[in-house]
Coordinates of C-alpha atoms in Angstrom, one line a residue:
M5 CA -57.8 -114.8 156.9
A6 CA -61.8 -114.8 156.6
A7 CA -61.5 -112.1 154.1
A8 CA -59.2 -114.1 151.9
R9 CA -61.9 -117.0 151.9
C10 CA -64.8 -114.8 150.9
P11 CA -63.9 -114.3 147.2
W12 CA -63.7 -118.0 146.8
L13 CA -67.0 -118.5 148.4
V14 CA -68.7 -115.9 146.2
L15 CA -67.0 -117.4 143.0
T16 CA -68.0 -120.9 144.0
T17 CA -71.6 -119.9 144.5
M18 CA -71.8 -117.8 141.3
L19 CA -70.3 -120.9 139.4
L20 CA -72.9 -123.3 141.0
V21 CA -75.8 -120.9 139.9
L22 CA -74.5 -120.6 136.4
M23 CA -74.2 -124.1 136.1
A24 CA -77.7 -124.8 137.1
C25 CA -79.1 -122.2 135.0
S26 CA -77.3 -123.2 131.9
G27 CA -78.6 -126.9 132.3
S28 CA -82.2 -126.1 132.3
G29 CA -82.0 -124.0 128.7
A30 CA -79.5 -126.3 127.1
A31 CA -82.3 -128.4 125.3
E32 CA -83.8 -125.4 123.6
E33 CA -82.9 -125.1 119.9
L34 CA -84.1 -122.4 117.5
T35 CA -85.9 -123.9 114.6
H36 CA -86.6 -122.0 111.3
L37 CA -89.6 -123.0 109.0
S38 CA -90.5 -121.4 105.7
F39 CA -93.9 -121.7 103.8
Y40 CA -96.3 -119.7 101.7
F41 CA -99.5 -118.3 102.9
H42 CA -102.3 -118.4 100.0
E43 CA -105.3 -116.2 100.3
V44 CA -108.2 -115.8 98.0
P45 CA -109.7 -112.4 98.3
S46 CA -113.4 -111.9 99.5
S47 CA -114.2 -110.4 96.1
A48 CA -113.0 -113.7 94.3
P49 CA -114.9 -117.0 93.8
N50 CA -114.1 -119.3 96.6
A51 CA -112.8 -116.6 99.0
T52 CA -110.7 -117.7 102.1
I53 CA -111.4 -114.6 103.9
A54 CA -114.5 -112.6 104.9
T55 CA -115.5 -109.5 106.4
V56 CA -117.8 -110.4 109.5
A57 CA -118.3 -107.0 111.0
S58 CA -117.9 -103.6 109.8
L59 CA -118.5 -100.1 111.1
N60 CA -118.5 -98.7 107.5
V61 CA -122.0 -99.5 107.2
Y62 CA -122.8 -96.7 109.4
V63 CA -119.6 -94.5 108.8
T64 CA -118.7 -93.2 105.4
T65 CA -115.3 -91.8 106.2
G66 CA -113.4 -94.4 104.2
S67 CA -111.9 -95.8 107.5
T68 CA -111.7 -99.4 108.1
F69 CA -111.5 -99.0 111.8
G70 CA -113.5 -101.7 113.6
D71 CA -113.5 -104.1 110.7
L72 CA -113.2 -107.7 111.8
Q73 CA -112.2 -110.5 109.0
V74 CA -111.9 -114.1 109.4
F75 CA -109.8 -116.5 107.2
D76 CA -108.9 -120.1 106.5
N77 CA -106.1 -119.9 104.1
A78 CA -103.8 -122.4 102.5
L79 CA -100.3 -123.0 103.6
R80 CA -98.2 -124.3 100.9
E81 CA -94.5 -125.4 100.5
G82 CA -94.1 -122.9 97.5
A83 CA -95.5 -119.6 96.1
D84 CA -97.1 -121.7 93.0
P85 CA -100.9 -122.4 94.0
S86 CA -100.4 -126.0 92.8
S87 CA -97.3 -126.6 95.3
T88 CA -97.8 -129.1 98.1
L89 CA -100.5 -128.2 100.8
I90 CA -98.9 -128.4 104.0
G91 CA -101.7 -127.0 106.3
R92 CA -103.9 -124.1 106.9
A93 CA -103.7 -120.8 108.4
R94 CA -106.9 -119.9 110.5
G95 CA -107.6 -116.7 112.4
M96 CA -108.8 -113.2 112.3
V97 CA -107.6 -109.7 111.6
V98 CA -109.0 -106.6 113.2
A99 CA -108.5 -103.1 112.1
A100 CA -107.7 -101.7 115.6
S101 CA -105.8 -98.5 114.4
L102 CA -107.6 -95.2 113.9
D103 CA -105.2 -94.2 111.2
N104 CA -105.4 -97.3 109.3
S105 CA -101.6 -97.9 109.9
G106 CA -102.0 -101.7 110.5
R107 CA -104.1 -104.4 112.0
V108 CA -104.0 -106.9 114.7
S109 CA -103.7 -110.5 113.6
I110 CA -104.4 -113.6 115.4
I111 CA -103.3 -116.8 113.5
E112 CA -103.2 -120.5 114.2
F113 CA -101.1 -122.5 111.7
V114 CA -102.5 -126.0 111.6
F115 CA -99.9 -128.3 110.0
S116 CA -101.6 -131.5 108.2
N117 CA -98.9 -132.5 105.7
F118 CA -95.5 -131.1 107.1
G119 CA -93.4 -134.1 108.1
D120 CA -92.8 -134.3 111.9
Y121 CA -95.0 -131.1 112.4
S122 CA -98.2 -132.9 111.0
G123 CA -101.0 -132.8 113.6
S124 CA -99.2 -129.7 115.4
T125 CA -100.1 -126.2 115.6
L126 CA -98.4 -122.9 116.1
A127 CA -100.3 -119.8 117.5
S128 CA -99.5 -116.2 116.9
L129 CA -100.5 -112.7 117.7
G130 CA -99.2 -109.4 116.4
H131 CA -99.4 -106.0 114.5
L132 CA -99.8 -106.5 110.7
T133 CA -98.9 -103.9 108.3
I134 CA -99.2 -104.4 104.4
P135 CA -97.1 -104.2 102.2
D136 CA -94.2 -103.8 104.6
V137 CA -92.4 -106.8 105.9
T138 CA -94.2 -107.7 109.3
E139 CA -92.9 -109.3 112.3
R140 CA -95.3 -111.0 114.8
S141 CA -95.0 -113.4 117.9
I142 CA -95.4 -116.9 118.2
V143 CA -97.1 -117.3 121.5
G144 CA -97.7 -121.1 121.8
G145 CA -98.3 -124.4 120.0
T146 CA -99.7 -128.0 120.4
G147 CA -98.4 -131.4 119.6
V148 CA -94.5 -131.4 118.9
L149 CA -94.7 -127.7 119.1
R150 CA -96.1 -127.4 122.6
F151 CA -94.7 -124.4 124.3
A152 CA -93.3 -122.9 121.3
R153 CA -92.1 -119.3 121.5
G154 CA -90.4 -116.9 118.9
Y155 CA -91.4 -114.9 115.9
F156 CA -92.3 -114.9 112.2
T157 CA -91.9 -112.4 109.4
T158 CA -94.3 -112.0 106.6
Q159 CA -93.4 -110.7 103.2
V160 CA -96.0 -110.2 100.5
I161 CA -94.7 -112.0 97.4
S162 CA -97.6 -111.3 94.9
S163 CA -101.2 -109.9 95.1
T164 CA -103.8 -110.0 92.4
S165 CA -107.5 -110.0 92.2
D166 CA -107.6 -113.7 92.5
L167 CA -104.8 -114.7 95.1
G168 CA -102.6 -113.0 97.5
V169 CA -99.2 -115.0 98.3
A170 CA -97.0 -114.3 101.2
L171 CA -93.7 -115.9 102.5
F172 CA -93.8 -116.7 106.2
D173 CA -90.4 -117.3 107.8
V174 CA -90.9 -118.7 111.2
Y175 CA -88.4 -118.8 114.1
F176 CA -89.1 -120.7 117.5
T177 CA -87.9 -122.7 120.2
T178 CA -89.7 -125.2 122.3
Q179 CA -89.1 -126.7 125.6
N180 CA -87.6 -130.2 125.8
S181 CA -89.9 -133.2 126.3
D182 CA -88.3 -134.1 129.8
R183 CA -89.6 -130.6 131.2
T184 CA -92.9 -131.0 129.3
S185 CA -93.5 -134.4 131.0
T186 CA -92.7 -133.1 134.4
L187 CA -95.1 -130.2 134.1
A188 CA -97.8 -132.7 133.0
R189 CA -97.3 -134.8 136.3
S190 CA -97.3 -131.8 138.7

């Protein structure tokens, strides 16, 4: 008789655990944003990217290993430079691969004119390869994007001596506001 009750006890316990787990993540929803990153190269007037450190002053191998660049690029609704400015992409890129296969990028997307996201930020980190489509991590955010996590892809749309344009497709989730306010009180 005890053996007959055991499966029901196990099944009931498992059901209660599943119900508790499903309730905590139910408020998260995947959000997809698309916008364009506009970068003015360092060789052009009004550059939005600059090399601030380089080992190439001492090494003449043609390698960019060790180079550090900072940028403050426009984020726009479209690929056209006259499209609506929605914010800035601020960060740095480090040439951290000996074979020049890619760079490590750190970007903070600062939204100033982007509907409900105005005044909020997304933070990212990841490996950048050009001209390939690159996938990098969303590791956090502020404002309505607090606790954001996800990823984004980057695809170069055009590149000239005056302007580089890339499409950013961003996918992320955030925690619900009830959990956020509970964490703030703890």
